[in-house]
Amino acid sequence: MNIPLIGLGTWPLRGAECEAAVGSALELGYRHIDTAEMYGNEVEIGRAIGGAPRGDLFITSKAWWDKPDGPAIRAACEASLARLRTPYLDLFLIHWPSPVLQLASALEGLAGLQRDGLARAVGVANFPPGLLRQALALNIAPIACNQVEHHLYLDQSRLLELCAAHDIVLTSYTPLAKGRFLDDAVVARIAARHGATPGQVALAWALSRGRVAVIPKAAGRARQAENLGAAKLVLDADDVTALAALPKDRRLVNPDFAPDWQA
Ligand SMILES: NC(=O)c1ccc[n+]([C@@H]2O[C@H](COP(=O)([O-])OP(=O)(O)OC[C@H]3O[C@@H](n4cnc5c(N)ncnc54)[C@H](OP(=O)(O)O)[C@@H]3O)[C@@H](O)[C@H]2O)c1
């Protein structure tokens, strides 16, 4: 899977604001757009990407957590394709594991999407290490990605190790920790030393951790450009040591249907 390392997150953008945000991101050079059935913005994203050569883009979508099995996941993918007005997705994910999820059937559904060309690659999101291990052990679908919360304050070391061992990309969602770093003196000092911004430090740290892609959400052009600029920032060993010492247990996305993260 050839995933552009910096993509645009699109939750909770909708309507004209979403279409404009995706349009400006594409003008700036973003090629990776992250959406989901649940975001309710696939139609406007379809409009925004309509003029771009499809082969240049990397579009991710996701089946919502109420889809229990393969047939439901396939139907969700087909509906996403129709809304996005595209013949295929570059990556299609199970958005959240749920108590109703029939793992083997769901993975068969994903494998079928890839086999039939509806999705170039398939994977999961919000799978804790134990569940990811179970999915890998079933050996039904080639899981290319686990999209999870990962940022300066949530380090996901166990998952990163597992992903590295199985050649899986960890896509960092909420990679800016929703801006929580803005008051962080350590981040500010590192940013100043490099002539970079705190947001760029946050994204560069996530990218420095190995097979990681990031999908920061920014509605406006200036922050989109700033975030794309993180690709040029190389942190040195002292920076990484200082950033490693920040608290790493601050989970920001934890809905009541979330799995047991320690599993
Ligand atoms: N798979 C999942 O379950 C899941 C869950 C959550 C999120 N996601 C995906 O991940 C994407 C990103 O996560 P997120 O939106 O939760 O959080 P985020 O990207 O960490 O933070 C977004 C917030 O940071 C602001 N921001 C953007 N660039 C900034 C910068 N350079 N400096 C300071 N603040 C900045 C944005 O404001 P402005 O827009 O006003 O600039 C917005 O308020 C989502 O859009 C979605 O695509 C997936």
Short mmCIF file of C-alpha atoms and ligand atoms in Angstrom, two decimals:
data_model
loop_
_atom_site.label_atom_id
_atom_site.label_comp_id
_atom_site.label_asym_id
_atom_site.label_seq_id
_atom_site.Cartn_x
_atom_site.Cartn_y
_atom_site.Cartn_z
CA MET A 1 0.00 0.00 0.00
CA ASN A 2 1.48 3.30 -1.12
CA ILE A 3 -0.13 5.65 1.38
CA PRO A 4 0.81 9.37 1.33
CA LEU A 5 2.14 9.99 4.84
CA ILE A 6 0.20 13.20 5.47
CA GLY A 7 -3.50 13.12 4.69
CA LEU A 8 -6.43 15.40 5.43
CA GLY A 9 -8.81 14.33 8.20
CA THR A 10 -12.35 15.42 7.40
CA TRP A 11 -14.36 14.80 10.56
CA PRO A 12 -16.50 16.84 11.43
CA LEU A 13 -16.39 18.86 8.21
CA ARG A 14 -19.61 18.86 6.21
CA GLY A 15 -21.34 20.62 3.34
CA ALA A 16 -19.75 23.62 1.64
CA GLU A 17 -17.06 23.93 4.33
CA CYS A 18 -15.98 20.34 3.69
CA GLU A 19 -15.96 20.73 -0.09
CA ALA A 20 -13.89 23.93 0.18
CA ALA A 21 -11.47 22.35 2.68
CA VAL A 22 -10.85 19.31 0.47
CA GLY A 23 -10.53 21.56 -2.59
CA SER A 24 -7.90 23.76 -0.94
CA ALA A 25 -6.03 20.73 0.41
CA LEU A 26 -5.81 19.27 -3.10
CA GLU A 27 -4.53 22.61 -4.43
CA LEU A 28 -1.84 22.59 -1.75
CA GLY A 29 -0.70 19.11 -2.73
CA TYR A 30 -2.58 16.77 -0.36
CA ARG A 31 -3.33 13.50 -2.10
CA HIS A 32 -4.69 11.49 0.83
CA ILE A 33 -8.21 12.21 2.11
CA ASP A 34 -9.74 10.39 5.09
CA THR A 35 -13.49 10.02 5.32
CA ALA A 36 -16.10 7.53 6.59
CA GLU A 37 -19.72 6.62 6.11
CA MET A 38 -20.37 8.05 9.59
CA TYR A 39 -18.92 11.49 8.76
CA GLY A 40 -21.82 12.25 6.42
CA ASN A 41 -19.52 14.13 4.02
CA GLU A 42 -18.73 11.65 1.26
CA VAL A 43 -20.99 13.38 -1.29
CA GLU A 44 -19.19 16.71 -0.89
CA ILE A 45 -15.79 14.98 -0.92
CA GLY A 46 -16.84 13.26 -4.15
CA ARG A 47 -17.56 16.70 -5.63
CA ALA A 48 -14.24 18.11 -4.43
CA ILE A 49 -12.13 15.25 -5.82
CA GLY A 50 -14.14 14.98 -9.03
CA GLY A 51 -11.71 17.01 -11.14
CA ALA A 52 -8.51 15.31 -9.97
CA PRO A 53 -6.99 12.33 -11.81
CA ARG A 54 -8.21 9.40 -9.69
CA GLY A 55 -4.90 7.58 -9.84
CA ASP A 56 -3.14 10.48 -8.08
CA LEU A 57 -5.41 10.28 -5.04
CA PHE A 58 -5.52 8.07 -1.96
CA ILE A 59 -9.06 7.94 -0.54
CA THR A 60 -9.90 6.09 2.67
CA SER A 61 -13.42 5.36 3.86
CA LYS A 62 -14.86 3.20 6.63
CA ALA A 63 -17.90 1.08 7.42
CA TRP A 64 -19.65 2.21 10.60
CA TRP A 65 -19.64 -0.02 13.63
CA ASP A 66 -23.23 -1.25 13.23
CA LYS A 67 -22.17 -3.47 10.29
CA PRO A 68 -21.88 -6.95 11.81
CA ASP A 69 -20.66 -9.10 8.92
CA GLY A 70 -19.21 -9.37 5.45
CA PRO A 71 -22.38 -8.70 3.43
CA ALA A 72 -23.14 -5.58 5.50
CA ILE A 73 -19.57 -4.34 5.08
CA ARG A 74 -19.72 -4.89 1.33
CA ALA A 75 -23.00 -2.98 1.11
CA ALA A 76 -21.46 -0.14 3.15
CA CYS A 77 -18.48 0.03 0.79
CA GLU A 78 -20.72 0.06 -2.28
CA ALA A 79 -22.75 2.92 -0.77
CA SER A 80 -19.55 4.88 0.02
CA LEU A 81 -18.35 4.40 -3.57
CA ALA A 82 -21.66 5.69 -4.91
CA ARG A 83 -21.57 8.77 -2.65
CA LEU A 84 -17.93 9.49 -3.48
CA ARG A 85 -18.63 8.80 -7.17
CA THR A 86 -15.47 6.77 -7.51
CA PRO A 87 -14.99 3.21 -8.79
CA TYR A 88 -12.70 2.15 -5.95
CA LEU A 89 -11.29 3.15 -2.58
CA ASP A 90 -7.58 3.06 -1.89
CA LEU A 91 -8.28 1.84 1.63
CA PHE A 92 -11.49 0.61 3.24
CA LEU A 93 -11.65 0.05 7.00
CA ILE A 94 -13.89 -1.37 9.69
CA HIS A 95 -14.39 1.88 11.67
CA TRP A 96 -14.77 0.39 15.17
CA PRO A 97 -14.99 -3.13 16.51
CA SER A 98 -18.38 -3.66 18.17
CA PRO A 99 -20.01 -6.38 20.25
CA VAL A 100 -22.04 -7.42 17.18
CA LEU A 101 -19.00 -7.75 14.93
CA GLN A 102 -18.56 -11.26 13.50
CA LEU A 103 -14.85 -11.00 12.95
CA ALA A 104 -14.32 -13.86 10.48
CA SER A 105 -17.28 -12.85 8.31
CA ALA A 106 -16.25 -9.18 8.40
CA LEU A 107 -12.73 -10.08 7.30
CA GLU A 108 -14.15 -12.23 4.49
CA GLY A 109 -16.13 -9.16 3.43
CA LEU A 110 -12.96 -7.04 3.38
CA ALA A 111 -11.04 -9.68 1.44
CA GLY A 112 -13.87 -9.81 -1.13
CA LEU A 113 -13.78 -6.03 -1.58
CA GLN A 114 -10.10 -6.20 -2.37
CA ARG A 115 -10.43 -9.27 -4.61
CA ASP A 116 -13.21 -7.62 -6.63
CA GLY A 117 -11.41 -4.29 -7.00
CA LEU A 118 -13.72 -2.17 -4.84
CA ALA A 119 -10.85 -1.43 -2.47
CA ARG A 120 -7.15 -1.46 -3.31
CA ALA A 121 -6.30 -2.22 0.33
CA VAL A 122 -8.33 -3.06 3.42
CA GLY A 123 -7.88 -2.79 7.15
CA VAL A 124 -9.31 -1.89 10.51
CA ALA A 125 -9.54 1.03 12.91
CA ASN A 126 -9.62 1.20 16.68
CA PHE A 127 -8.46 -2.40 17.02
CA PRO A 128 -6.50 -2.89 20.27
CA PRO A 129 -3.50 -5.26 20.10
CA GLY A 130 -5.37 -8.40 21.23
CA LEU A 131 -8.12 -8.01 18.66
CA LEU A 132 -5.64 -7.16 15.90
CA ARG A 133 -3.74 -10.34 16.81
CA GLN A 134 -6.98 -12.35 16.55
CA ALA A 135 -7.74 -10.86 13.14
CA LEU A 136 -4.21 -11.62 11.91
CA ALA A 137 -4.38 -15.18 13.23
CA LEU A 138 -7.53 -15.83 11.19
CA ASN A 139 -5.46 -14.99 8.10
CA ILE A 140 -8.54 -14.13 6.03
CA ALA A 141 -7.89 -10.57 4.83
CA PRO A 142 -4.55 -8.84 4.22
CA ILE A 143 -4.82 -6.13 6.88
CA ALA A 144 -2.79 -3.21 5.57
CA CYS A 145 -3.67 -0.60 8.19
CA ASN A 146 -4.92 -0.05 11.72
CA GLN A 147 -6.16 3.53 12.14
CA VAL A 148 -6.00 4.54 15.82
CA GLU A 149 -5.58 7.55 18.06
CA HIS A 150 -1.86 8.32 18.30
CA HIS A 151 -0.15 11.57 19.23
CA LEU A 152 2.39 13.19 21.54
CA TYR A 153 0.28 12.22 24.57
CA LEU A 154 -0.74 8.69 23.53
CA ASP A 155 2.17 6.65 22.27
CA GLN A 156 0.60 3.31 21.20
CA SER A 157 3.96 1.49 21.57
CA ARG A 158 2.41 -1.98 21.86
CA LEU A 159 0.38 -1.50 18.70
CA LEU A 160 3.31 -0.01 16.81
CA GLU A 161 5.41 -3.05 17.62
CA LEU A 162 2.69 -5.42 16.44
CA CYS A 163 2.07 -3.41 13.27
CA ALA A 164 5.78 -3.34 12.45
CA ALA A 165 5.99 -7.12 12.83
CA HIS A 166 3.16 -7.60 10.33
CA ASP A 167 3.97 -4.83 7.87
CA ILE A 168 0.86 -2.88 8.84
CA VAL A 169 0.68 0.91 8.60
CA LEU A 170 -0.54 2.64 11.73
CA THR A 171 -2.53 5.68 10.67
CA SER A 172 -2.56 8.25 13.47
CA TYR A 173 -5.91 9.86 13.97
CA THR A 174 -6.23 12.93 16.16
CA PRO A 175 -2.47 13.35 15.47
CA LEU A 176 -2.58 16.96 16.70
CA ALA A 177 -4.18 15.86 19.97
CA LYS A 178 -6.87 18.38 18.98
CA GLY A 179 -4.37 21.18 19.64
CA ARG A 180 -3.62 20.20 23.27
CA PHE A 181 0.10 20.89 22.64
CA LEU A 182 -0.50 24.60 22.19
CA ASP A 183 0.34 25.30 25.85
CA ASP A 184 3.18 22.77 26.02
CA ALA A 185 6.52 24.46 26.78
CA VAL A 186 8.56 21.44 25.60
CA VAL A 187 6.84 21.46 22.22
CA ALA A 188 7.15 25.26 21.94
CA ARG A 189 10.89 25.13 22.68
CA ILE A 190 11.53 22.46 20.04
CA ALA A 191 9.41 24.31 17.50
CA ALA A 192 11.29 27.56 18.09
CA ARG A 193 14.67 25.85 17.75
CA HIS A 194 13.73 24.47 14.32
CA GLY A 195 11.86 27.55 13.11
CA ALA A 196 8.80 25.30 12.92
CA THR A 197 5.34 25.44 14.51
CA PRO A 198 4.11 23.36 17.46
CA GLY A 199 1.70 21.56 15.12
CA GLN A 200 4.57 20.58 12.84
CA VAL A 201 6.49 19.23 15.85
CA ALA A 202 3.49 17.11 16.86
CA LEU A 203 3.10 15.67 13.35
CA ALA A 204 6.84 15.14 12.83
CA TRP A 205 7.00 13.22 16.12
CA ALA A 206 4.17 10.90 15.03
CA LEU A 207 5.80 10.38 11.62
CA SER A 208 9.16 9.68 13.26
CA ARG A 209 7.79 6.54 14.88
CA GLY A 210 8.07 4.21 11.91
CA ARG A 211 5.33 2.95 9.64
CA VAL A 212 3.02 5.80 10.56
CA ALA A 213 0.79 8.07 8.46
CA VAL A 214 -1.03 11.08 9.94
CA ILE A 215 -4.41 12.59 9.05
CA PRO A 216 -4.62 16.01 10.75
CA LYS A 217 -7.91 17.83 10.27
CA ALA A 218 -7.70 21.49 9.34
CA ALA A 219 -10.60 23.41 7.86
CA GLY A 220 -8.56 26.35 6.55
CA ARG A 221 -5.83 26.66 3.99
CA ALA A 222 -3.19 28.19 6.27
CA ARG A 223 -3.21 25.31 8.76
CA GLN A 224 -3.47 22.76 5.96
CA ALA A 225 -0.27 24.21 4.48
CA GLU A 226 1.36 24.31 7.92
CA ASN A 227 0.52 20.66 8.54
CA LEU A 228 1.79 19.53 5.14
CA GLY A 229 5.05 21.34 5.97
CA ALA A 230 5.66 18.89 8.82
CA ALA A 231 7.07 16.49 6.22
CA LYS A 232 10.20 18.66 6.04
CA LEU A 233 10.85 18.80 9.79
CA VAL A 234 13.42 16.30 11.01
CA LEU A 235 13.58 15.97 14.80
CA ASP A 236 16.95 15.18 16.36
CA ALA A 237 17.69 12.70 19.13
CA ASP A 238 17.40 15.37 21.87
CA ASP A 239 13.98 16.42 20.58
CA VAL A 240 12.77 12.83 20.52
CA THR A 241 14.03 12.24 24.07
CA ALA A 242 12.28 15.38 25.35
CA LEU A 243 9.03 14.50 23.57
CA ALA A 244 9.21 10.90 24.79
CA ALA A 245 9.14 12.23 28.37
CA LEU A 246 5.71 13.89 27.94
CA PRO A 247 2.74 12.00 29.44
CA LYS A 248 1.71 9.21 27.07
CA ASP A 249 -1.60 8.03 28.49
CA ARG A 250 -4.00 10.81 27.44
CA ARG A 251 -6.70 9.25 25.30
CA LEU A 252 -9.03 11.88 23.81
CA VAL A 253 -11.40 9.69 21.75
CA ASN A 254 -13.16 7.16 23.95
CA PRO A 255 -16.86 6.76 23.11
CA ASP A 256 -19.02 4.49 25.23
CA PHE A 257 -18.89 1.80 22.53
CA ALA A 258 -15.07 1.76 22.49
CA PRO A 259 -13.37 -1.61 22.97
CA ASP A 260 -11.26 -2.51 25.99
CA TRP A 261 -8.08 -0.72 24.92
CA GLN A 262 -5.89 -2.99 27.03
CA ALA A 263 -7.18 -6.14 25.32
N1 LIG B 1 -11.05 6.18 12.96
C1 LIG B 1 -11.59 6.91 13.92
O1 LIG B 1 -12.33 6.39 14.78
C2 LIG B 1 -11.29 8.38 14.00
C3 LIG B 1 -11.57 9.07 15.19
C4 LIG B 1 -11.26 10.43 15.23
C5 LIG B 1 -10.70 11.07 14.12
N2 LIG B 1 -10.48 10.37 12.97
C6 LIG B 1 -9.90 11.02 11.76
O2 LIG B 1 -8.75 11.76 12.16
C7 LIG B 1 -8.88 13.11 11.74
C8 LIG B 1 -8.12 14.04 12.66
O3 LIG B 1 -8.51 13.89 14.00
P1 LIG B 1 -9.25 15.04 14.83
O4 LIG B 1 -9.99 15.93 13.90
O5 LIG B 1 -10.00 14.34 15.91
O6 LIG B 1 -8.09 15.79 15.58
P2 LIG B 1 -6.73 16.56 15.17
O7 LIG B 1 -6.45 16.43 13.72
O8 LIG B 1 -5.73 16.14 16.16
O9 LIG B 1 -7.09 18.07 15.55
C9 LIG B 1 -7.97 18.83 14.79
C10 LIG B 1 -8.09 20.19 15.49
O10 LIG B 1 -6.82 20.85 15.48
C11 LIG B 1 -6.93 22.10 14.81
N3 LIG B 1 -5.68 22.28 14.03
C12 LIG B 1 -5.43 21.89 12.75
N4 LIG B 1 -4.16 22.17 12.41
C13 LIG B 1 -3.58 22.78 13.49
C14 LIG B 1 -2.31 23.29 13.76
N5 LIG B 1 -1.33 23.25 12.84
N6 LIG B 1 -2.07 23.85 14.98
C15 LIG B 1 -3.04 23.89 15.90
N7 LIG B 1 -4.28 23.38 15.73
C16 LIG B 1 -4.55 22.83 14.53
C17 LIG B 1 -8.18 22.00 13.95
O11 LIG B 1 -8.79 23.26 13.85
P3 LIG B 1 -9.20 23.93 12.43
O12 LIG B 1 -9.85 22.88 11.59
O13 LIG B 1 -10.12 25.00 12.85
O14 LIG B 1 -7.91 24.42 11.83
C18 LIG B 1 -9.06 21.09 14.80
O15 LIG B 1 -9.72 21.83 15.80
C19 LIG B 1 -10.41 13.33 11.73
O16 LIG B 1 -10.75 14.47 10.99
C20 LIG B 1 -10.85 12.02 11.11
O17 LIG B 1 -10.66 12.05 9.69
C21 LIG B 1 -10.74 9.02 12.90
#
